[in-house]
Amino acid sequence: MPSSEAPLREVDPEIADLIAHEETRQHDKLRLIPSENYAYPAVMEAAGSVLNNKYSEGYAGRRYYEGQEYVDGVEKLAIERLKTLFGAEHANVQPYSGSPANLAVYFAFCQPHDTVMGLSLDAGGHLTHGHKVSISGKYFDSVQYGVREDDHRIDFDQLAKLAKEHRPKVLFAGTTAYPRVVEFAKFAEIARDVGAILVADISHISGLVAGGVHPTPIGHAEVTTSTTHKTFRGPRGGMILCDKKHKKAIDRAVFPGLQGGPHNGTTAGIATAAKLATTDDFKAYAKAVVDNAKVLAEGLLSAGIDLVTGGTDNHLILCDLSSKDVPGKVAAQALDRAGIVCNYNSVPFDTRKPFDPSGIRLGTPAMTARGMGAGEMKKLAAWMAEVIGDVENEKRIATIAQDVKAMCDGFPAPGVPTH
Ligand code: DSN
């Protein structure tokens, strides 16, 4: 056994090998899962630093442990940078991820069995927006709104009617599989009418909001939650932005209400990501993510693949394969064999079950982070149409995998070592 202070490769070659394989996978394949990305190398460095070794229950200047002279500085920087970047009155950077951030919001404002509202999962919402299998649907009386049957866009008439009837305490405006702009102003009007607190969950789009290519919820939603690792390109973490009047309730709900010590390395990574998000490079990145998604969507449409809502305004595309007679899962598995990684996903009014749905969900954040552009999106659309059109043609799938690998070799993956 090597010394316990030896590097990972010597101490634990099995784990080192698995990480090396994952590095190769992240380099050699086209990663299209819209919630994934390549975090900036500087973010990874901050997140994996000695800050991991420190406990810091409480908030800067009011901790339950000594030795916080540097950690306080890290957390204050993260908070100030996020406030400036998003124009928010307060930021809490301690939630461990998006789901805990949403739970903290419920805990801040709701009692068990209060009424809450969110977009249903099959219409593109998140489990924590009141789905019946989630704590948010079990501990609260959840009313779910949906999308219109004709164009699959958020049904504001239904939402307004349900809100008037049920008068929710909190109304979530947030999505995980919705390819269109979220119209926060419309949500705010409905929330105001019924006295609900509007909560925007911008986990998927926080990088697009920071980069100025999606309207901001700030000024419409009293509370905004987000993960920090999707389009934002930070570490795996969460944040809550809110109006000053909710600062106390939110902070108390996160700690001591829901969590113990914050993950200080993550906090540092969030601070670094927030700094990088102010740059012109980041603005260009955010714009390229959306431009690439539009080109990919057009390519898929012209190859005969149906898209939910007929296209995209953001980083995400939802393909409806019902007319292709290929279940989403079979298509996603064939695409993975071709080096194109996406996830199978329900589409609105899906007649199939969530674990075997009719759709696949794609996104351009990771490919764009590698510097890929319109030319690569067009090639990708053609490859995808071929694979979806003939999911059992292993010979062709294997040659596409080689072409995908060759394309990936031309665009180094940020922060990913090659072997
Ligand atoms: N897992 C995230 C996503 O893929 O959208 C949501 O939690």
Short mmCIF file of C-alpha atoms and ligand atoms in Angstrom, two decimals:
data_model
loop_
_atom_site.label_atom_id
_atom_site.label_comp_id
_atom_site.label_asym_id
_atom_site.label_seq_id
_atom_site.Cartn_x
_atom_site.Cartn_y
_atom_site.Cartn_z
CA MET A 1 0.00 0.00 0.00
CA PRO A 2 1.51 3.39 -0.94
CA SER A 3 1.69 6.20 1.59
CA SER A 4 -1.78 7.56 2.36
CA GLU A 5 -0.53 10.99 1.22
CA ALA A 6 0.44 9.70 -2.23
CA PRO A 7 -1.44 10.94 -5.36
CA LEU A 8 -4.76 9.34 -6.33
CA ARG A 9 -3.23 7.16 -9.06
CA GLU A 10 -1.03 5.45 -6.47
CA VAL A 11 -3.52 5.35 -3.59
CA ASP A 12 -6.56 4.25 -5.57
CA PRO A 13 -5.81 3.18 -9.15
CA GLU A 14 -9.34 1.81 -9.61
CA ILE A 15 -10.90 5.24 -9.04
CA ALA A 16 -8.09 6.96 -10.98
CA ASP A 17 -8.81 4.66 -13.94
CA LEU A 18 -12.55 5.35 -13.83
CA ILE A 19 -11.87 9.11 -13.77
CA ALA A 20 -9.44 8.75 -16.69
CA HIS A 21 -12.09 6.85 -18.66
CA GLU A 22 -14.63 9.55 -17.87
CA GLU A 23 -12.13 12.18 -19.07
CA THR A 24 -11.77 10.30 -22.35
CA ARG A 25 -15.55 9.97 -22.65
CA GLN A 26 -16.01 13.70 -22.05
CA HIS A 27 -13.40 14.38 -24.71
CA ASP A 28 -14.41 11.83 -27.36
CA LYS A 29 -18.19 12.26 -27.36
CA LEU A 30 -20.58 15.07 -28.20
CA ARG A 31 -22.26 15.88 -24.90
CA LEU A 32 -25.77 17.14 -25.58
CA ILE A 33 -27.47 16.77 -22.21
CA PRO A 34 -28.70 20.36 -21.75
CA SER A 35 -28.09 20.44 -18.00
CA GLU A 36 -24.41 19.48 -18.42
CA ASN A 37 -21.40 21.55 -19.36
CA TYR A 38 -17.65 21.90 -18.97
CA ALA A 39 -16.96 23.96 -15.84
CA TYR A 40 -14.12 26.42 -16.29
CA PRO A 41 -10.71 25.05 -15.23
CA ALA A 42 -10.34 27.90 -12.71
CA VAL A 43 -13.70 26.94 -11.22
CA MET A 44 -12.59 23.31 -10.87
CA GLU A 45 -9.40 24.48 -9.15
CA ALA A 46 -11.30 26.62 -6.65
CA ALA A 47 -13.88 23.89 -5.99
CA GLY A 48 -11.24 21.22 -5.39
CA SER A 49 -9.10 23.38 -3.09
CA VAL A 50 -8.32 23.11 0.65
CA LEU A 51 -11.58 24.99 1.29
CA ASN A 52 -13.02 21.47 1.24
CA ASN A 53 -11.39 20.94 4.67
CA LYS A 54 -13.22 23.72 6.51
CA TYR A 55 -16.53 23.74 8.38
CA SER A 56 -18.40 27.06 8.40
CA GLU A 57 -21.92 26.70 9.81
CA GLY A 58 -23.57 30.11 9.84
CA TYR A 59 -22.95 33.15 7.67
CA ALA A 60 -19.96 35.49 7.28
CA GLY A 61 -19.26 37.21 10.60
CA ARG A 62 -21.73 34.91 12.46
CA ARG A 63 -20.22 31.43 12.39
CA TYR A 64 -20.33 28.63 14.91
CA TYR A 65 -16.70 27.62 14.33
CA GLU A 66 -13.48 29.64 14.51
CA GLY A 67 -10.93 29.99 11.72
CA GLN A 68 -13.22 31.68 9.19
CA GLU A 69 -10.99 34.63 8.27
CA TYR A 70 -10.56 33.43 4.67
CA VAL A 71 -13.78 31.50 4.19
CA ASP A 72 -15.80 34.60 5.12
CA GLY A 73 -13.96 36.49 2.39
CA VAL A 74 -14.79 33.76 -0.13
CA GLU A 75 -18.50 33.74 0.72
CA LYS A 76 -18.76 37.54 0.75
CA LEU A 77 -17.13 37.74 -2.69
CA ALA A 78 -19.49 35.09 -4.09
CA ILE A 79 -22.52 36.97 -2.71
CA GLU A 80 -21.43 40.41 -3.90
CA ARG A 81 -20.49 39.16 -7.36
CA LEU A 82 -23.84 37.40 -7.84
CA LYS A 83 -25.77 40.45 -6.60
CA THR A 84 -23.95 42.65 -9.08
CA LEU A 85 -24.13 40.18 -11.96
CA PHE A 86 -27.88 39.58 -11.66
CA GLY A 87 -28.89 42.91 -10.11
CA ALA A 88 -30.32 41.13 -7.07
CA GLU A 89 -30.77 42.64 -3.60
CA HIS A 90 -29.59 39.51 -1.78
CA ALA A 91 -27.86 36.23 -2.61
CA ASN A 92 -27.50 33.04 -0.62
CA VAL A 93 -24.76 30.79 -2.02
CA GLN A 94 -25.01 27.90 0.42
CA PRO A 95 -27.66 25.55 -1.12
CA TYR A 96 -25.99 22.29 -2.06
CA SER A 97 -27.75 22.28 -5.44
CA GLY A 98 -30.99 23.28 -7.18
CA SER A 99 -33.32 20.88 -5.38
CA PRO A 100 -32.14 21.95 -1.88
CA ALA A 101 -32.46 25.59 -3.01
CA ASN A 102 -36.10 24.97 -3.94
CA LEU A 103 -36.76 23.10 -0.69
CA ALA A 104 -35.35 26.07 1.23
CA VAL A 105 -37.85 28.31 -0.56
CA TYR A 106 -40.78 26.12 0.50
CA PHE A 107 -39.39 26.01 4.02
CA ALA A 108 -39.03 29.80 4.11
CA PHE A 109 -42.60 30.57 3.06
CA CYS A 110 -44.88 27.54 3.48
CA GLN A 111 -46.40 25.42 6.19
CA PRO A 112 -47.15 21.75 5.51
CA HIS A 113 -50.26 21.42 3.28
CA ASP A 114 -50.11 24.98 1.99
CA THR A 115 -50.94 25.24 -1.68
CA VAL A 116 -48.04 25.55 -4.12
CA MET A 117 -47.98 25.71 -7.92
CA GLY A 118 -45.51 24.70 -10.58
CA LEU A 119 -45.21 23.48 -14.17
CA SER A 120 -45.88 19.74 -14.40
CA LEU A 121 -42.97 17.44 -15.16
CA ASP A 122 -44.40 16.15 -18.43
CA ALA A 123 -44.87 19.74 -19.61
CA GLY A 124 -41.21 20.54 -18.90
CA GLY A 125 -41.21 21.40 -15.17
CA HIS A 126 -39.01 19.97 -12.42
CA LEU A 127 -39.76 17.34 -9.76
CA THR A 128 -39.31 19.95 -7.02
CA HIS A 129 -41.98 22.20 -8.54
CA GLY A 130 -44.69 20.07 -6.90
CA HIS A 131 -44.54 16.66 -8.59
CA LYS A 132 -46.42 14.03 -6.63
CA VAL A 133 -43.38 11.77 -6.04
CA SER A 134 -41.29 14.67 -4.67
CA ILE A 135 -41.40 16.05 -1.14
CA SER A 136 -42.73 19.22 -2.77
CA GLY A 137 -45.83 17.34 -3.89
CA LYS A 138 -46.18 15.19 -0.78
CA TYR A 139 -45.83 17.82 1.98
CA PHE A 140 -47.73 20.57 0.15
CA ASP A 141 -51.00 20.69 -1.76
CA SER A 142 -49.57 20.93 -5.20
CA VAL A 143 -51.47 22.30 -8.18
CA GLN A 144 -49.74 21.78 -11.50
CA TYR A 145 -50.21 23.86 -14.61
CA GLY A 146 -49.21 22.80 -18.10
CA VAL A 147 -48.65 23.75 -21.69
CA ARG A 148 -51.25 24.31 -24.43
CA GLU A 149 -52.18 21.32 -26.52
CA ASP A 150 -51.84 23.13 -29.84
CA ASP A 151 -48.40 24.79 -29.55
CA HIS A 152 -46.94 23.29 -26.33
CA ARG A 153 -46.21 26.73 -24.87
CA ILE A 154 -47.03 27.57 -21.24
CA ASP A 155 -50.79 27.88 -20.91
CA PHE A 156 -51.15 31.23 -19.12
CA ASP A 157 -54.97 31.10 -19.32
CA GLN A 158 -55.03 27.79 -17.48
CA LEU A 159 -52.37 29.05 -15.05
CA ALA A 160 -54.33 32.23 -14.23
CA LYS A 161 -57.54 30.25 -13.75
CA LEU A 162 -55.90 27.67 -11.47
CA ALA A 163 -54.09 30.38 -9.49
CA LYS A 164 -57.37 32.26 -8.86
CA GLU A 165 -59.10 29.07 -7.81
CA HIS A 166 -56.35 27.69 -5.53
CA ARG A 167 -54.51 30.86 -4.40
CA PRO A 168 -51.05 29.30 -3.97
CA LYS A 169 -48.55 30.54 -1.39
CA VAL A 170 -45.73 30.19 -3.90
CA LEU A 171 -45.83 29.99 -7.67
CA PHE A 172 -42.83 28.44 -9.40
CA ALA A 173 -41.87 29.68 -12.85
CA GLY A 174 -39.14 27.33 -13.97
CA THR A 175 -38.38 24.60 -16.46
CA THR A 176 -36.07 21.71 -17.24
CA ALA A 177 -37.38 20.76 -20.67
CA TYR A 178 -38.91 23.87 -22.19
CA PRO A 179 -37.28 25.26 -25.34
CA ARG A 180 -38.88 28.71 -25.24
CA VAL A 181 -38.42 32.00 -23.39
CA VAL A 182 -39.95 31.97 -19.92
CA GLU A 183 -42.15 35.06 -19.76
CA PHE A 184 -41.49 36.15 -16.19
CA ALA A 185 -43.56 39.35 -16.50
CA LYS A 186 -46.70 37.32 -17.26
CA PHE A 187 -46.03 35.06 -14.28
CA ALA A 188 -45.54 38.11 -12.05
CA GLU A 189 -48.89 39.58 -13.03
CA ILE A 190 -50.69 36.36 -12.12
CA ALA A 191 -48.74 35.98 -8.86
CA ARG A 192 -49.57 39.58 -7.90
CA ASP A 193 -53.28 39.05 -8.62
CA VAL A 194 -53.49 36.12 -6.20
CA GLY A 195 -50.96 37.27 -3.60
CA ALA A 196 -48.48 34.46 -4.33
CA ILE A 197 -44.72 34.73 -4.02
CA LEU A 198 -43.28 34.23 -7.50
CA VAL A 199 -40.22 31.98 -7.51
CA ALA A 200 -38.21 31.78 -10.73
CA ASP A 201 -36.12 28.62 -11.02
CA ILE A 202 -33.51 29.55 -13.63
CA SER A 203 -31.29 26.48 -13.14
CA HIS A 204 -31.12 25.74 -16.85
CA ILE A 205 -30.85 29.30 -18.09
CA SER A 206 -28.85 31.20 -15.44
CA GLY A 207 -25.87 31.44 -17.81
CA LEU A 208 -28.13 32.74 -20.57
CA VAL A 209 -29.63 35.33 -18.20
CA ALA A 210 -26.15 36.38 -17.00
CA GLY A 211 -24.98 36.55 -20.62
CA GLY A 212 -27.93 38.75 -21.60
CA VAL A 213 -29.58 36.33 -24.05
CA HIS A 214 -32.63 35.44 -21.94
CA PRO A 215 -34.83 37.96 -20.08
CA THR A 216 -34.03 38.21 -16.39
CA PRO A 217 -36.55 37.26 -13.70
CA ILE A 218 -35.09 39.89 -11.35
CA GLY A 219 -37.69 42.62 -10.90
CA HIS A 220 -40.50 40.13 -11.60
CA ALA A 221 -39.81 37.26 -9.19
CA GLU A 222 -39.32 38.00 -5.50
CA VAL A 223 -37.15 34.90 -5.26
CA THR A 224 -34.93 33.24 -7.89
CA THR A 225 -33.26 29.86 -7.48
CA SER A 226 -30.64 28.22 -9.64
CA THR A 227 -28.05 25.54 -9.92
CA THR A 228 -24.60 26.87 -10.72
CA HIS A 229 -23.20 24.19 -13.02
CA LYS A 230 -25.41 24.25 -16.11
CA THR A 231 -25.21 27.14 -18.60
CA PHE A 232 -23.52 29.12 -15.78
CA ARG A 233 -20.42 26.86 -15.99
CA GLY A 234 -19.69 26.92 -12.27
CA PRO A 235 -19.27 24.08 -9.77
CA ARG A 236 -22.04 21.65 -8.75
CA GLY A 237 -23.98 23.94 -6.42
CA GLY A 238 -26.99 26.15 -5.90
CA MET A 239 -27.95 29.75 -5.19
CA ILE A 240 -30.96 31.77 -4.14
CA LEU A 241 -31.36 35.41 -5.14
CA CYS A 242 -34.12 37.41 -3.48
CA ASP A 243 -35.52 40.79 -2.59
CA LYS A 244 -34.11 42.28 0.62
CA LYS A 245 -37.43 41.74 2.43
CA HIS A 246 -36.97 37.96 2.10
CA LYS A 247 -33.27 37.84 3.11
CA LYS A 248 -33.91 36.73 6.68
CA ALA A 249 -36.46 34.06 5.78
CA ILE A 250 -34.29 32.60 3.01
CA ASP A 251 -31.06 32.61 5.03
CA ARG A 252 -32.73 30.96 8.02
CA ALA A 253 -34.40 28.37 5.81
CA VAL A 254 -31.06 27.34 4.25
CA PHE A 255 -29.17 27.38 7.58
CA PRO A 256 -30.11 26.22 10.16
CA GLY A 257 -33.40 25.16 8.57
CA LEU A 258 -32.23 22.71 5.96
CA GLN A 259 -28.46 22.35 5.85
CA GLY A 260 -25.35 22.23 7.98
CA GLY A 261 -22.00 23.56 6.82
CA PRO A 262 -21.79 25.05 3.35
CA HIS A 263 -19.41 23.46 0.85
CA ASN A 264 -16.79 26.19 0.86
CA GLY A 265 -14.89 24.96 -2.20
CA THR A 266 -18.14 25.13 -4.13
CA THR A 267 -18.73 28.65 -2.83
CA ALA A 268 -15.30 29.67 -4.15
CA GLY A 269 -16.10 28.07 -7.52
CA ILE A 270 -19.37 30.02 -7.66
CA ALA A 271 -17.48 33.26 -6.96
CA THR A 272 -15.02 32.50 -9.78
CA ALA A 273 -17.81 31.56 -12.20
CA ALA A 274 -19.65 34.79 -11.32
CA LYS A 275 -16.47 36.76 -12.11
CA LEU A 276 -16.02 34.97 -15.44
CA ALA A 277 -19.69 35.56 -16.32
CA THR A 278 -19.06 39.32 -16.43
CA THR A 279 -16.61 39.01 -19.33
CA ASP A 280 -17.25 39.68 -23.02
CA ASP A 281 -16.10 36.11 -23.65
CA PHE A 282 -18.96 34.81 -21.54
CA LYS A 283 -21.50 37.03 -23.31
CA ALA A 284 -20.22 35.69 -26.63
CA TYR A 285 -20.45 32.14 -25.25
CA ALA A 286 -24.07 32.60 -24.12
CA LYS A 287 -25.04 34.01 -27.52
CA ALA A 288 -23.27 31.16 -29.32
CA VAL A 289 -25.13 28.58 -27.18
CA VAL A 290 -28.47 29.97 -28.42
CA ASP A 291 -27.27 30.47 -32.02
CA ASN A 292 -26.00 26.88 -32.12
CA ALA A 293 -29.28 25.53 -30.72
CA LYS A 294 -31.21 27.34 -33.46
CA VAL A 295 -28.95 25.91 -36.20
CA LEU A 296 -29.21 22.41 -34.73
CA ALA A 297 -33.00 22.75 -34.46
CA GLU A 298 -33.29 23.87 -38.10
CA GLY A 299 -31.09 20.97 -39.21
CA LEU A 300 -33.21 18.44 -37.33
CA LEU A 301 -36.46 19.93 -38.62
CA SER A 302 -35.27 19.81 -42.21
CA ALA A 303 -34.23 16.19 -41.68
CA GLY A 304 -37.83 15.43 -40.71
CA ILE A 305 -37.55 15.30 -36.92
CA ASP A 306 -40.45 16.89 -35.03
CA LEU A 307 -39.54 19.39 -32.34
CA VAL A 308 -41.76 20.33 -29.42
CA THR A 309 -42.93 23.95 -30.07
CA GLY A 310 -41.32 23.70 -33.51
CA GLY A 311 -37.92 25.05 -32.49
CA THR A 312 -36.03 26.78 -29.71
CA ASP A 313 -35.30 30.19 -28.18
CA ASN A 314 -32.70 28.93 -25.72
CA HIS A 315 -30.05 26.23 -25.25
CA LEU A 316 -32.48 23.30 -25.36
CA ILE A 317 -34.29 21.22 -27.97
CA LEU A 318 -36.97 18.63 -27.27
CA CYS A 319 -37.41 16.13 -30.11
CA ASP A 320 -40.72 14.29 -30.37
CA LEU A 321 -40.05 10.94 -32.01
CA SER A 322 -43.68 9.70 -31.90
CA SER A 323 -43.99 9.93 -35.67
CA LYS A 324 -40.72 8.02 -36.17
CA ASP A 325 -41.89 4.89 -34.38
CA VAL A 326 -38.69 4.90 -32.30
CA PRO A 327 -39.05 5.26 -28.53
CA GLY A 328 -36.87 8.00 -27.01
CA LYS A 329 -34.88 5.48 -24.98
CA VAL A 330 -33.96 3.35 -28.01
CA ALA A 331 -32.97 6.47 -29.95
CA ALA A 332 -30.88 7.84 -27.05
CA GLN A 333 -29.07 4.50 -26.67
CA ALA A 334 -28.31 4.26 -30.41
CA LEU A 335 -27.10 7.88 -30.42
CA ASP A 336 -24.83 7.15 -27.46
CA ARG A 337 -23.27 4.28 -29.44
CA ALA A 338 -22.63 6.86 -32.18
CA GLY A 339 -20.86 9.12 -29.67
CA ILE A 340 -23.81 11.53 -29.34
CA VAL A 341 -24.96 11.70 -25.72
CA CYS A 342 -28.45 12.96 -24.89
CA ASN A 343 -31.25 11.89 -22.57
CA TYR A 344 -34.63 10.40 -23.28
CA ASN A 345 -37.44 12.61 -22.09
CA SER A 346 -41.22 12.85 -21.94
CA VAL A 347 -42.88 15.21 -24.38
CA PRO A 348 -46.07 17.14 -23.54
CA PHE A 349 -49.15 14.86 -23.47
CA ASP A 350 -46.87 11.86 -23.88
CA THR A 351 -48.75 8.60 -24.21
CA ARG A 352 -45.66 6.64 -23.09
CA LYS A 353 -44.30 6.28 -19.54
CA PRO A 354 -41.53 8.61 -18.18
CA PHE A 355 -38.98 5.75 -18.12
CA ASP A 356 -39.78 4.88 -21.73
CA PRO A 357 -40.96 8.15 -23.24
CA SER A 358 -41.44 9.47 -26.78
CA GLY A 359 -38.78 12.15 -26.80
CA ILE A 360 -35.12 12.99 -26.49
CA ARG A 361 -33.75 16.19 -24.95
CA LEU A 362 -30.71 17.99 -26.37
CA GLY A 363 -28.73 21.09 -25.51
CA THR A 364 -25.77 23.00 -26.88
CA PRO A 365 -23.96 24.35 -23.75
CA ALA A 366 -21.16 21.75 -23.69
CA MET A 367 -20.50 21.63 -27.45
CA THR A 368 -20.42 25.43 -27.52
CA ALA A 369 -17.94 25.48 -24.63
CA ARG A 370 -15.57 23.50 -26.90
CA GLY A 371 -15.84 26.25 -29.54
CA MET A 372 -18.05 24.31 -31.94
CA GLY A 373 -20.29 26.37 -34.22
CA ALA A 374 -22.83 26.25 -37.05
CA GLY A 375 -20.82 23.85 -39.25
CA GLU A 376 -20.59 21.28 -36.46
CA MET A 377 -24.31 21.67 -35.63
CA LYS A 378 -25.27 20.95 -39.25
CA LYS A 379 -23.11 17.81 -39.32
CA LEU A 380 -24.56 16.73 -35.99
CA ALA A 381 -28.15 17.17 -37.20
CA ALA A 382 -27.44 14.97 -40.22
CA TRP A 383 -25.77 12.25 -38.09
CA MET A 384 -28.63 12.31 -35.59
CA ALA A 385 -31.26 11.97 -38.32
CA GLU A 386 -29.38 8.99 -39.79
CA VAL A 387 -29.09 7.20 -36.44
CA ILE A 388 -32.70 7.88 -35.46
CA GLY A 389 -33.82 6.69 -38.89
CA ASP A 390 -31.99 3.36 -38.56
CA VAL A 391 -31.25 2.58 -34.90
CA GLU A 392 -30.13 -0.97 -35.63
CA ASN A 393 -27.59 -0.17 -38.33
CA GLU A 394 -24.55 -0.84 -36.15
CA LYS A 395 -22.12 -0.56 -39.07
CA ARG A 396 -23.22 2.99 -39.88
CA ILE A 397 -23.45 3.88 -36.19
CA ALA A 398 -19.81 2.79 -35.77
CA THR A 399 -18.60 4.96 -38.66
CA ILE A 400 -20.55 7.95 -37.30
CA ALA A 401 -18.86 7.35 -33.91
CA GLN A 402 -15.48 7.61 -35.69
CA ASP A 403 -16.53 10.85 -37.40
CA VAL A 404 -17.78 12.24 -34.07
CA LYS A 405 -14.44 11.38 -32.44
CA ALA A 406 -12.53 13.06 -35.29
CA MET A 407 -14.66 16.18 -34.87
CA CYS A 408 -14.09 16.17 -31.09
CA ASP A 409 -10.31 15.89 -31.60
CA GLY A 410 -10.44 19.31 -33.29
CA PHE A 411 -12.11 21.00 -30.32
CA PRO A 412 -10.37 20.40 -26.95
CA ALA A 413 -12.81 20.01 -24.07
CA PRO A 414 -12.15 22.75 -21.46
CA GLY A 415 -10.48 21.40 -18.35
CA VAL A 416 -10.47 17.79 -19.55
CA PRO A 417 -7.06 16.08 -19.80
CA THR A 418 -6.52 13.84 -22.82
CA HIS A 419 -4.95 10.39 -22.55
N1 DSN B 1 -31.10 16.99 -13.66
C1 DSN B 1 -31.49 18.29 -14.14
C2 DSN B 1 -31.73 18.27 -15.60
O1 DSN B 1 -31.17 17.41 -16.26
O2 DSN B 1 -32.45 19.11 -16.11
C3 DSN B 1 -32.65 18.82 -13.40
O3 DSN B 1 -32.51 18.54 -12.06
#
